[in-house]
């Protein structure tokens, strides 16, 4: 159910959830270099831990699986931290797919149920899915409209914590 609808109001035609962990890492470690001239050059190192993957590795008694790489564009620790976080976020988004197909292209507006709004990307929905065990706010990343015999809309949802913005760098 989406947007607080009751089970009778739901317009979900199909749902799929694929949560793969094989291609994800427990942490990302980034190296870079900064400086030059009289002061010389110095190394930069930053790490971001994917706590979800670390917990899975701990629970299954698996080895921790970090990804380590050098980024020549990293010139500060803050940039290196961002690149490490971005790598983990990208892995989460690539390997966790939550898709709903709903009938039609519109949904009742949350503030006025008699009014309908068109599904749109870059919005947040309140999700309550008993079958998949998913509850909370989810970000609508992609919307695909399909016409024909039956009009449907495919929605790709993401957890907000899997999104990453670089506002702090600018």
mmCIF file of N, CA and C in Angstrom, residues 17-25 53 87-98 156 162:
data_model
loop_
_atom_site.group_PDB
_atom_site.id
_atom_site.type_symbol
_atom_site.label_atom_id
_atom_site.label_comp_id
_atom_site.label_asym_id
_atom_site.label_seq_id
_atom_site.Cartn_x
_atom_site.Cartn_y
_atom_site.Cartn_z
ATOM 1 N N UNK A 17 11.102 -7.125 -5.457
ATOM 2 C CA UNK A 17 12.139 -6.644 -4.548
ATOM 3 C C UNK A 17 13.336 -7.566 -4.669
ATOM 4 N N UNK A 18 14.450 -7.014 -5.108
ATOM 5 C CA UNK A 18 15.688 -7.773 -5.273
ATOM 6 C C UNK A 18 16.751 -7.087 -4.431
ATOM 7 N N UNK A 19 17.237 -7.778 -3.418
ATOM 8 C CA UNK A 19 18.231 -7.211 -2.506
ATOM 9 C C UNK A 19 19.464 -8.105 -2.510
ATOM 10 N N UNK A 20 20.372 -7.832 -3.448
ATOM 11 C CA UNK A 20 21.578 -8.649 -3.596
ATOM 12 C C UNK A 20 22.721 -8.038 -2.780
ATOM 13 N N UNK A 21 23.487 -8.874 -2.143
ATOM 14 C CA UNK A 21 24.605 -8.384 -1.338
ATOM 15 C C UNK A 21 25.963 -8.848 -1.868
ATOM 16 N N UNK A 22 25.980 -9.743 -2.850
ATOM 17 C CA UNK A 22 27.251 -10.298 -3.329
ATOM 18 C C UNK A 22 28.188 -9.227 -3.889
ATOM 19 N N UNK A 23 27.641 -8.231 -4.561
ATOM 20 C CA UNK A 23 28.470 -7.217 -5.223
ATOM 21 C C UNK A 23 28.686 -5.980 -4.348
ATOM 22 N N UNK A 24 28.283 -6.058 -3.086
ATOM 23 C CA UNK A 24 28.454 -4.918 -2.187
ATOM 24 C C UNK A 24 29.636 -5.147 -1.259
ATOM 25 N N UNK A 25 30.196 -4.070 -0.770
ATOM 26 C CA UNK A 25 31.355 -4.128 0.120
ATOM 27 C C UNK A 25 30.989 -3.649 1.523
ATOM 28 N N UNK A 53 26.098 -3.943 5.620
ATOM 29 C CA UNK A 53 26.906 -5.062 5.127
ATOM 30 C C UNK A 53 27.831 -5.606 6.222
ATOM 31 N N UNK A 87 30.669 5.744 -3.267
ATOM 32 C CA UNK A 87 30.882 4.378 -3.760
ATOM 33 C C UNK A 87 29.925 3.403 -3.070
ATOM 34 N N UNK A 88 29.800 3.513 -1.748
ATOM 35 C CA UNK A 88 28.899 2.632 -1.005
ATOM 36 C C UNK A 88 27.447 2.893 -1.410
ATOM 37 N N UNK A 89 27.072 4.153 -1.566
ATOM 38 C CA UNK A 89 25.703 4.502 -1.973
ATOM 39 C C UNK A 89 25.376 3.949 -3.352
ATOM 40 N N UNK A 90 26.332 4.061 -4.278
ATOM 41 C CA UNK A 90 26.119 3.525 -5.629
ATOM 42 C C UNK A 90 25.922 2.016 -5.595
ATOM 43 N N UNK A 91 26.710 1.325 -4.790
ATOM 44 C CA UNK A 91 26.565 -0.132 -4.678
ATOM 45 C C UNK A 91 25.203 -0.493 -4.108
ATOM 46 N N UNK A 92 24.747 0.253 -3.107
ATOM 47 C CA UNK A 92 23.436 -0.016 -2.526
ATOM 48 C C UNK A 92 22.342 0.158 -3.570
ATOM 49 N N UNK A 93 22.395 1.262 -4.323
ATOM 50 C CA UNK A 93 21.352 1.531 -5.324
ATOM 51 C C UNK A 93 21.375 0.513 -6.464
ATOM 52 N N UNK A 94 22.563 0.100 -6.897
ATOM 53 C CA UNK A 94 22.668 -0.858 -7.997
ATOM 54 C C UNK A 94 22.194 -2.251 -7.611
ATOM 55 N N UNK A 95 22.321 -2.613 -6.357
ATOM 56 C CA UNK A 95 22.055 -3.985 -5.934
ATOM 57 C C UNK A 95 20.776 -4.157 -5.122
ATOM 58 N N UNK A 96 20.048 -3.090 -4.937
ATOM 59 C CA UNK A 96 18.778 -3.157 -4.207
ATOM 60 C C UNK A 96 17.705 -2.536 -5.090
ATOM 61 N N UNK A 97 16.830 -3.364 -5.661
ATOM 62 C CA UNK A 97 15.794 -2.874 -6.579
ATOM 63 C C UNK A 97 14.414 -3.157 -5.993
ATOM 64 N N UNK A 98 13.688 -2.078 -5.797
ATOM 65 C CA UNK A 98 12.320 -2.167 -5.315
ATOM 66 C C UNK A 98 11.435 -1.494 -6.348
ATOM 67 N N UNK A 156 10.120 2.969 -9.402
ATOM 68 C CA UNK A 156 11.323 2.425 -8.763
ATOM 69 C C UNK A 156 11.549 3.241 -7.503
ATOM 70 N N UNK A 162 20.034 5.733 1.040
ATOM 71 C CA UNK A 162 20.877 5.302 -0.074
ATOM 72 C C UNK A 162 21.151 6.436 -1.055
#
